[in-house]
Rosetta silent file (secondary structure, phi, psi, omega in degrees, C-alpha in Angstrom):
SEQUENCE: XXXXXXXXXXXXXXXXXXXXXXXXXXXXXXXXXXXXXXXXXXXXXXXXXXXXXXXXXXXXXXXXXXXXXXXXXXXXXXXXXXXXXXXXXXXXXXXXXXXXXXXXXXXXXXXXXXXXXXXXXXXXXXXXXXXXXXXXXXXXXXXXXXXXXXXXXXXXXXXXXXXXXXXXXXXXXXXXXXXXXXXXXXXXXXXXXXXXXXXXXXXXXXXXXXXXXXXXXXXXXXXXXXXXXXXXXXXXXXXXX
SCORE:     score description
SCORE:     0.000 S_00000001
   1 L     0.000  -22.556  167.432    0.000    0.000    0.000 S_00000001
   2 L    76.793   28.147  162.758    3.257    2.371    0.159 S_00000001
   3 L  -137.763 -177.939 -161.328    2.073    3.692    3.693 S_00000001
   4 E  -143.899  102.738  168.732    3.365    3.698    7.343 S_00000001
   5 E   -28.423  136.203 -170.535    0.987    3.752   10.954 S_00000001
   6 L  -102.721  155.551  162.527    2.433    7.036   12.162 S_00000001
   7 L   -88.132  156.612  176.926    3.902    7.019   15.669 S_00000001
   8 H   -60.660  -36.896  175.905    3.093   10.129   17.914 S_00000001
   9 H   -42.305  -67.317  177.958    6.578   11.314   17.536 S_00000001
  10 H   -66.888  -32.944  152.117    6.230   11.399   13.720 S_00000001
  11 H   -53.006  -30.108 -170.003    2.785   13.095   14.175 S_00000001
  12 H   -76.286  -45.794 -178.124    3.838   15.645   16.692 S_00000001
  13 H   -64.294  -46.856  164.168    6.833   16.420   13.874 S_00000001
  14 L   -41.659  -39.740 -155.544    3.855   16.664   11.122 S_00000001
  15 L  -115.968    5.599  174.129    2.080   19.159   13.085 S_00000001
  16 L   -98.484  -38.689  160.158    4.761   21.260   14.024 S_00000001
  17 L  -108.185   45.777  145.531    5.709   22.008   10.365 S_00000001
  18 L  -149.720  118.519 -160.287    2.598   22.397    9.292 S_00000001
  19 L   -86.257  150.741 -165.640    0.690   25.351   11.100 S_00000001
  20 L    63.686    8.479  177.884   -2.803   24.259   12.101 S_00000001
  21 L   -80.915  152.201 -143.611   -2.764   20.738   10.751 S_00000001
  22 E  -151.360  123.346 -155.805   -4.737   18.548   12.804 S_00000001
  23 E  -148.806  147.648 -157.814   -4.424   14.511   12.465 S_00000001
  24 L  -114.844 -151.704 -159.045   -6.862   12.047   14.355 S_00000001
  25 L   -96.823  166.967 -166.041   -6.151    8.095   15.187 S_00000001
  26 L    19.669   54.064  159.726   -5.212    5.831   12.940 S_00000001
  27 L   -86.840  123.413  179.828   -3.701    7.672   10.385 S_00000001
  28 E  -103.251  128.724 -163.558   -1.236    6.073    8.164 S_00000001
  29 E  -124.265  103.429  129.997    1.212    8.905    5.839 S_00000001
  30 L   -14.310 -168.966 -162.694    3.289    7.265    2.840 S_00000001
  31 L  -125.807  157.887 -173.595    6.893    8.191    2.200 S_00000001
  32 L    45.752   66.840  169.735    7.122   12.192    0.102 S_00000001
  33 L  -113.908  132.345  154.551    3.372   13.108    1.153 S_00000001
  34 E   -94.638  101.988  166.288    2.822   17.173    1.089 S_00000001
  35 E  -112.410  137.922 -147.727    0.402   18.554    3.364 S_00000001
  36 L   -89.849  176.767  177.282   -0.599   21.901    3.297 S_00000001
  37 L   -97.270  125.173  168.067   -1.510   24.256    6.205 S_00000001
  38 L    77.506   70.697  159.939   -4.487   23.895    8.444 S_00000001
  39 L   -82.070  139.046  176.199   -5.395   20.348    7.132 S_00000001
  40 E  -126.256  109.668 -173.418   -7.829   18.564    9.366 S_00000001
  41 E  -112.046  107.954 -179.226   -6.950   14.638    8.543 S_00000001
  42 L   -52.095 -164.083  170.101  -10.038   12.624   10.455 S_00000001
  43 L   -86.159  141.391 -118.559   -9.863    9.281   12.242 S_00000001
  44 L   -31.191   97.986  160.117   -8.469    6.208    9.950 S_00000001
  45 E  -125.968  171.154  175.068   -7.253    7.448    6.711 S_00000001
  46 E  -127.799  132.484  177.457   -4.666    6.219    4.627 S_00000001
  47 E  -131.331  121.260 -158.902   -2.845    8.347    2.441 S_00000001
  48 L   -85.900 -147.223  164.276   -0.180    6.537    0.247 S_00000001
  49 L   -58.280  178.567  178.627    3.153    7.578   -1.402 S_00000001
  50 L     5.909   30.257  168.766    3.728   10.960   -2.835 S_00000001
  51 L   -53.263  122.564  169.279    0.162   12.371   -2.162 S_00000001
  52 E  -105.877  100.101 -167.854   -0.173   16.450   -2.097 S_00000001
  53 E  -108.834  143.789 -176.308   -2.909   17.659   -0.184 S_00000001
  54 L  -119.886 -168.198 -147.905   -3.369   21.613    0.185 S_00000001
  55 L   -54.969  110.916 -163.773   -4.344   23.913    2.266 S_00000001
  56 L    60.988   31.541  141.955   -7.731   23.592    4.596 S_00000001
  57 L   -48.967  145.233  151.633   -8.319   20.369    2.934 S_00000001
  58 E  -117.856  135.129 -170.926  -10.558   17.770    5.138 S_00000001
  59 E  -139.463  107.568  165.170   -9.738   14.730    4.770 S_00000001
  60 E    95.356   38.645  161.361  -12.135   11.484    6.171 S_00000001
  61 E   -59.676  111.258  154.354  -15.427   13.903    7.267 S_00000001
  62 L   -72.791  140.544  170.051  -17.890   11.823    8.775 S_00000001
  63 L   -58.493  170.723 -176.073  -21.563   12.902    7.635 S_00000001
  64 L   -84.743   -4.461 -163.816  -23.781   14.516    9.647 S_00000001
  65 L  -107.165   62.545  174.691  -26.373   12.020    8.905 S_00000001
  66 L   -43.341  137.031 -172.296  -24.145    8.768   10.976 S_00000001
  67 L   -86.842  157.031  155.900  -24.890    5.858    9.117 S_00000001
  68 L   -43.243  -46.482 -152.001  -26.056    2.176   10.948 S_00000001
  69 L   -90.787  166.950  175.643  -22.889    0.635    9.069 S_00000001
  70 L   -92.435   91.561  171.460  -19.307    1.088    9.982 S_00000001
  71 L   -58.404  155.647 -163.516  -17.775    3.237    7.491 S_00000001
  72 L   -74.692 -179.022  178.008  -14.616    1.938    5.525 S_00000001
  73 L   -86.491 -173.252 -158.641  -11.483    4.278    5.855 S_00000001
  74 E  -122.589  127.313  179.496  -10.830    6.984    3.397 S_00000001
  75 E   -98.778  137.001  173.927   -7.794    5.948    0.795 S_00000001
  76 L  -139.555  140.563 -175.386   -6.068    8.615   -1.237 S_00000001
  77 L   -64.272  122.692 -167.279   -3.693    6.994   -3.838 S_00000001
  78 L   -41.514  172.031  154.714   -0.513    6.666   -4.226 S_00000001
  79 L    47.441   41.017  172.056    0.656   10.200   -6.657 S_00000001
  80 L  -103.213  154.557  150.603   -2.980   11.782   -6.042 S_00000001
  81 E  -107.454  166.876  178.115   -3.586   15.461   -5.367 S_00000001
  82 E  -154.691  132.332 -140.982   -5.965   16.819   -3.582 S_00000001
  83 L  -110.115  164.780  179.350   -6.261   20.611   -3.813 S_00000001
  84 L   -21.883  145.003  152.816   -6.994   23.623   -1.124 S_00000001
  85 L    65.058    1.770  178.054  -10.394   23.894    0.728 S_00000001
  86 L   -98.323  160.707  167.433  -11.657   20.056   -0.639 S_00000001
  87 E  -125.491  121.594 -160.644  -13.547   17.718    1.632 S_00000001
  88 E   -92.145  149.759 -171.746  -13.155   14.440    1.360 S_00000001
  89 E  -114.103  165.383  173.376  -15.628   12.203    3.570 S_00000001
  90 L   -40.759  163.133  161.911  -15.004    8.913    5.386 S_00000001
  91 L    79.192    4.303 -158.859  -15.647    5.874    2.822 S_00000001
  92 E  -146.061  134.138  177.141  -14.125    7.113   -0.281 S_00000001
  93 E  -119.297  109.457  178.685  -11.536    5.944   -2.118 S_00000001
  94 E   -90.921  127.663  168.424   -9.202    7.807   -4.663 S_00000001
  95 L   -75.233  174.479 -171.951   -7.358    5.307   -6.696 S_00000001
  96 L   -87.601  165.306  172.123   -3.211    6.977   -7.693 S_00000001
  97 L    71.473   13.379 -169.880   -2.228    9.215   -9.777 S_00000001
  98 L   -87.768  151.598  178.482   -6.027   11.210   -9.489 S_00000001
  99 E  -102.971  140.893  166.083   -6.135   15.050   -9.237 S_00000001
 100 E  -128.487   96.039  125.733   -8.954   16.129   -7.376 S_00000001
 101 L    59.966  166.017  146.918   -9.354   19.943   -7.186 S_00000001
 102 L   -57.867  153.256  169.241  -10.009   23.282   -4.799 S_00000001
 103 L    48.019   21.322 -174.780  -12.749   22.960   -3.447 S_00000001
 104 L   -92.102  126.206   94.357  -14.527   19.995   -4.428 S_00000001
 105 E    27.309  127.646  174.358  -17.190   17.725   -2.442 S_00000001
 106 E  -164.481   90.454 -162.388  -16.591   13.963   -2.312 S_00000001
 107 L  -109.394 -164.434  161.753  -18.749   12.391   -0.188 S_00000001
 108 L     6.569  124.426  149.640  -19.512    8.828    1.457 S_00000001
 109 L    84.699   37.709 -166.898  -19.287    5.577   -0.282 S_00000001
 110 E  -123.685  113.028 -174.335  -17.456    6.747   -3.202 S_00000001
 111 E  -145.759  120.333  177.389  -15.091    5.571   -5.095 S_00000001
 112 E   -85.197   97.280  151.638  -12.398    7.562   -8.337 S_00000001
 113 L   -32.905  155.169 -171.878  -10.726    5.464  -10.398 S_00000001
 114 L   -72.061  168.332  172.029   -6.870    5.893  -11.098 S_00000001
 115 L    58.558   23.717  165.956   -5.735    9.320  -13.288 S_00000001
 116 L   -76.334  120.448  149.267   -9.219   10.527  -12.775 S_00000001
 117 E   -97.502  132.768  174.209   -9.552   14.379  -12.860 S_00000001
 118 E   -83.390  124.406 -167.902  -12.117   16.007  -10.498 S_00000001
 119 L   -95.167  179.657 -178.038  -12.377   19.838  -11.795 S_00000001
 120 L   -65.794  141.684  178.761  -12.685   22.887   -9.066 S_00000001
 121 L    54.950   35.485 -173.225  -15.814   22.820   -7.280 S_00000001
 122 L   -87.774  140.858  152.345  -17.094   19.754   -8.323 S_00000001
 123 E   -73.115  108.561  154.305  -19.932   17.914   -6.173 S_00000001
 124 E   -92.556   97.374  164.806  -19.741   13.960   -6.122 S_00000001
 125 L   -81.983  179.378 -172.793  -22.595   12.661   -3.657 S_00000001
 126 L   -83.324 -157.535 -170.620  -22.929    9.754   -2.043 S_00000001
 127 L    41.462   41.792 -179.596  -22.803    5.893   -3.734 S_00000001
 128 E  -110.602  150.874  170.888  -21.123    6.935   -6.612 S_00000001
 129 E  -113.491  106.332  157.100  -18.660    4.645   -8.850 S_00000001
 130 E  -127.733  130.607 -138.935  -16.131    6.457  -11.069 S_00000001
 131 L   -97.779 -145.494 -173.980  -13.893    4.929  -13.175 S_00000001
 132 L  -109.075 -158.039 -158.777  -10.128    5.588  -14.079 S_00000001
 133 L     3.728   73.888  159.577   -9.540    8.499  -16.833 S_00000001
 134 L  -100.360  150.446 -156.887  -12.457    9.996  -16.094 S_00000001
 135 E  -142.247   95.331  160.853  -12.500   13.965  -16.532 S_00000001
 136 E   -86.903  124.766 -165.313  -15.210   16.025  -14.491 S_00000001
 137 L   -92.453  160.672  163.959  -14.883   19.785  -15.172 S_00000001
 138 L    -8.336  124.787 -179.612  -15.493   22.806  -13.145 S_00000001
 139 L    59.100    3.853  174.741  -18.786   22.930  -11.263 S_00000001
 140 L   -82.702  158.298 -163.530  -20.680   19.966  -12.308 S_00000001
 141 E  -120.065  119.237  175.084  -22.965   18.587   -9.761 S_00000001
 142 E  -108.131   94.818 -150.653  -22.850   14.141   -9.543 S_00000001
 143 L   -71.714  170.845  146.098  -26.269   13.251   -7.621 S_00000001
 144 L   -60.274  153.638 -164.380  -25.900    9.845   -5.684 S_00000001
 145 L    63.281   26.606  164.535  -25.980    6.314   -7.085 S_00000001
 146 L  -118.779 -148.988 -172.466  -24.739    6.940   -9.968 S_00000001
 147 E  -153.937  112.339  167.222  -21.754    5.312  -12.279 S_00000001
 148 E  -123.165  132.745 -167.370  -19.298    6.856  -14.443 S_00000001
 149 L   -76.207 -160.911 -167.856  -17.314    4.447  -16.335 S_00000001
 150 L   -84.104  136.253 -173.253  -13.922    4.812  -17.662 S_00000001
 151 L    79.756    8.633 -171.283  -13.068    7.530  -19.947 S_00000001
 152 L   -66.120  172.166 -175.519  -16.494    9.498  -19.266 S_00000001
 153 E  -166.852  127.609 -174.979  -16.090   13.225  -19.783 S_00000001
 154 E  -134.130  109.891  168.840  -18.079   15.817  -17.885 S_00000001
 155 L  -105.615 -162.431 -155.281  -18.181   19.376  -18.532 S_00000001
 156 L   -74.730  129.915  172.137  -18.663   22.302  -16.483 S_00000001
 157 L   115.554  -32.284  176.623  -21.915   23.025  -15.306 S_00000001
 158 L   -26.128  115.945  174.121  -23.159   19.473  -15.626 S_00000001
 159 L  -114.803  146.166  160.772  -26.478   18.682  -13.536 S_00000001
 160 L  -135.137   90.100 -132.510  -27.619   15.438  -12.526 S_00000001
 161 L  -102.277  174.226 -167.713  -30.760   14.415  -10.495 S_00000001
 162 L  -171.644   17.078  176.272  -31.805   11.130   -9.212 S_00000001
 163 L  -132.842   85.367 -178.408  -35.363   12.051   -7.864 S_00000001
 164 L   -70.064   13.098 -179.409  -38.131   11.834  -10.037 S_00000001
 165 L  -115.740   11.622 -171.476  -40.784   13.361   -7.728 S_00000001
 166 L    32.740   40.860  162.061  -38.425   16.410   -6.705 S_00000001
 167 L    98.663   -8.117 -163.466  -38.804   15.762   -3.257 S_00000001
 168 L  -131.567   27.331  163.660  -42.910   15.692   -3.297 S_00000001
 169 L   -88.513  132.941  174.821  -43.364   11.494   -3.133 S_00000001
 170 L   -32.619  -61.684 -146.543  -45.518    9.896   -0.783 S_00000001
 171 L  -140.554  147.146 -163.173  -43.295    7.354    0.335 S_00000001
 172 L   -65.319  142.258 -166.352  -39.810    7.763    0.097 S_00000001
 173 L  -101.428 -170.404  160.659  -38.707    6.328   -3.881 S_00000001
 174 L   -68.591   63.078 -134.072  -35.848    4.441   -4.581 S_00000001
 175 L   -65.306  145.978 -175.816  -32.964    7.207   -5.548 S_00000001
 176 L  -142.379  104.937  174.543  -31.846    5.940   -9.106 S_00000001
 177 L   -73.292 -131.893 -153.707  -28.389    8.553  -10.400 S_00000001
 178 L  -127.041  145.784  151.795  -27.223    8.757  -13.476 S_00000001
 179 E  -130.128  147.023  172.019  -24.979    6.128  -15.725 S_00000001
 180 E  -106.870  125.177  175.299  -22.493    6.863  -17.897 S_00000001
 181 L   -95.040 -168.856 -163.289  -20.796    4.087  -19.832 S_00000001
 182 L   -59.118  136.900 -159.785  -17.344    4.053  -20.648 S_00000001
 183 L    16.033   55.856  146.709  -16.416    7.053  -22.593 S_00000001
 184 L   -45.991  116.730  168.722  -19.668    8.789  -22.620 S_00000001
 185 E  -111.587  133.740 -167.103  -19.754   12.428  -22.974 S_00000001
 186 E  -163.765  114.753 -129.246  -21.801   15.398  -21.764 S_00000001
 187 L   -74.943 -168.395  169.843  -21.413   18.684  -23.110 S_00000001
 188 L   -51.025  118.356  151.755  -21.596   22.369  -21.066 S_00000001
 189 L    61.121   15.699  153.986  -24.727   22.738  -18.740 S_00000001
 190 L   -91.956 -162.664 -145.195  -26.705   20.173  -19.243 S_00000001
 191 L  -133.289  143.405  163.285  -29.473   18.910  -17.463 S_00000001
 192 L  -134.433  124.591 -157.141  -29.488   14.534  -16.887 S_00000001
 193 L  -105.098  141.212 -175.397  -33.363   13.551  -15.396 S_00000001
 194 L   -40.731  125.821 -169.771  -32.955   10.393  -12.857 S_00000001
 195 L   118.096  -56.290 -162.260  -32.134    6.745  -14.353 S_00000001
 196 L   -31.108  153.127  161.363  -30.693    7.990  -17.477 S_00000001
 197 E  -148.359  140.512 -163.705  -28.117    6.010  -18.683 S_00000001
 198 E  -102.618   73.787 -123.033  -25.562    7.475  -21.272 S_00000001
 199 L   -80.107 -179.383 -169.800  -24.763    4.428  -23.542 S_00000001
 200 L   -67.918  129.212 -169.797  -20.884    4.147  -24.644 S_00000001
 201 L    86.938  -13.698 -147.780  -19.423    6.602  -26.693 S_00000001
 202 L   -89.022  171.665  176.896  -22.840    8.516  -27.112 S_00000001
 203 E  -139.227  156.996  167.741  -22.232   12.498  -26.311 S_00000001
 204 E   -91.234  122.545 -178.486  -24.737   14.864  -25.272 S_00000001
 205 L   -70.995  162.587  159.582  -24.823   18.660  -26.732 S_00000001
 206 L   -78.794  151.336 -167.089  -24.431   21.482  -24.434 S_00000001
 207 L    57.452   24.519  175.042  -27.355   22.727  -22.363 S_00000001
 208 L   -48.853  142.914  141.543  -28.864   19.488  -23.799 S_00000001
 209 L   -96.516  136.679 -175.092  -31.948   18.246  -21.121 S_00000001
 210 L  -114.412  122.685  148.098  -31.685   14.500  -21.447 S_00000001
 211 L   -81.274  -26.683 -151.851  -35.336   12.402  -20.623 S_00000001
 212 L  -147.008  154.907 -170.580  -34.862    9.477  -22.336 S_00000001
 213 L   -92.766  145.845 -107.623  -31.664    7.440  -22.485 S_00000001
 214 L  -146.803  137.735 -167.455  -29.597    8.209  -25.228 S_00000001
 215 L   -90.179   98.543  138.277  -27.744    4.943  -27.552 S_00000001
 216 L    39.842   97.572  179.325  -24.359    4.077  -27.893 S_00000001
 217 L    72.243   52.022  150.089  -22.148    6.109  -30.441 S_00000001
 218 L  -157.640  177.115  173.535  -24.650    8.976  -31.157 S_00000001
 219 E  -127.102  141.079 -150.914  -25.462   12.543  -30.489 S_00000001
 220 E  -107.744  124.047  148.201  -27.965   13.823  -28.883 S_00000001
 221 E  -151.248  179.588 -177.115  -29.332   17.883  -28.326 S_00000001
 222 E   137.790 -164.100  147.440  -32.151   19.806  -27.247 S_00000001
 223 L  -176.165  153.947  -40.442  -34.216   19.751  -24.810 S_00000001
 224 L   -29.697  178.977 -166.677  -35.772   17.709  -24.525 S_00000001
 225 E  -101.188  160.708 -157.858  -32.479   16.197  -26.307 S_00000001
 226 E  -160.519  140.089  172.933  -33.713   14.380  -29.120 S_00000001
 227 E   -36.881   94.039 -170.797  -31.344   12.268  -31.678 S_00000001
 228 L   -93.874  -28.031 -174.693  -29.026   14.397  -33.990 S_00000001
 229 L   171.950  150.028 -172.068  -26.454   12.298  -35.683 S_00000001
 230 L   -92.825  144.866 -163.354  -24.107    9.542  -34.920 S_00000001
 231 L   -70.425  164.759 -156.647  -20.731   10.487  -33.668 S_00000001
 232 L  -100.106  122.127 -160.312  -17.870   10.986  -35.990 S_00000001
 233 L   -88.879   47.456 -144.127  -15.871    7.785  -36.124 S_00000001
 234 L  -100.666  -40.150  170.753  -13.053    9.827  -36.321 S_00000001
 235 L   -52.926  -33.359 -176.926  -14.030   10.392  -32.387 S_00000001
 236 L   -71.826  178.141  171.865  -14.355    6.643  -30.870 S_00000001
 237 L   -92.280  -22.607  173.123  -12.281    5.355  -28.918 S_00000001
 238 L  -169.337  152.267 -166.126  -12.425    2.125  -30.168 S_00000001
 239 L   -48.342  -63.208  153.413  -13.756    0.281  -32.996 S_00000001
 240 L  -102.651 -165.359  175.138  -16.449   -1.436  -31.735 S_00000001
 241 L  -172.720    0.000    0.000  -18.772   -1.953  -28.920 S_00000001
């Protein structure tokens, strides 16, 4: 795993040259890790080799909403960053080499594939799957339950619900997010309605609303987004599918 159980000695030395960092039980620190100042690192994380976490990061927030279950610890990857001001929750695992941003959200039950970029201010709720070279941009919002495979691409602005009653069902539903399959795309500021699933290859225009789920190798815009053309195969990724 490329980490080490820290002794108090070696914690006491962490927290003296770094002002205001603040590191709970069972933490285990890697060999080159860079932590920034007035880091709050919870109760059991693991942080591997050459991790950079910056400044007034949280790292291994339990929600406020304590679960029944025992959450697992919070992993950060070998070679990951994890930039100023993000908070990473309890449960969530960044696979190496992932960047994850200022400011970003990452909560419970979660888990980033390796060389996945997270953009600034990105939301990831909880029960989410994301796969490795996945690229979420600036500001996109990732309701819970959903799954974005490997190679997905998310741009900025991206919304994604997972409640088809907004909040106004009798009885509580069954939260359903969003899937993406592997290298799925979905342009500036769109809209994704609960369920959806974003078949491989297909891309979404920007400020596209998507209702209906949209097939493998095509493109989609509108809103609703309605069928425009099949992607250029100049564009897959691979040959078939």
């Amino acid at each position: 795993m490329g980490h080490s159980e820290q002794t108090p000695a070696q914690k006491a030395k962490i927290c003296q040259s770094n002002t205001g960092l603040q590191v709970g039980k069972n933490v285990r620190v890697g060999k080159r890790v860079k932590i920034g100042h007035h880091v709050v690192i919870k109760d059991d994380v693991v942080i591997e080799d050459d991790v950079e976490i910056g400044d007034f990061a949280v790292i291994g927030r339990l929600p406020y909403k304590r679960e029944t279950t025992e959450l697992a610890p919070t992993v950060i990857g070998a070679g990951s960053r994890v930039g100023t001001h993000a908070i990473i929750y309890k449960g969530v695992t960044i696979h190496p080499q992932s960047y994850v941003a200022d400011m970003v959200t990452v909560r419970e039950h979660v888990t980033i594939g390796e060389q996945s970029i997270i953009g600034r201010g990105v939301a990831i709720e909880e029960h989410t799957t994301i796969g490795a070279h996945v690229k979420i941009e600036t500001n996109a919002y990732i309701t819970a339950f959903s799954i974005l495979e490997d190679r997905a691409f998310i741009a900025p602005g991206v919304i994604t619900s997972n409640d088809p009653f907004a909040a106004r069902a009798k009885v509580r539903p069954a939260f359903k997010g969003v899937t993406v399959k592997y290298g799925g795309r979905i342009g500036a500021g769109s809209v994704i309605l609960p369920g959806i699933t974003i078949e491989r290859e297909a891309f979404v225009g920007a400020g596209s609303v998507v209702t209906k789920d949209v097939p493998a190798k095509t493109i989609v815009v509108g809103n609703p987004a309605r069928y425009l053309r099949d992607v250029p195969k100049v564009q897959w990724l691979e040959e078939s599918i």
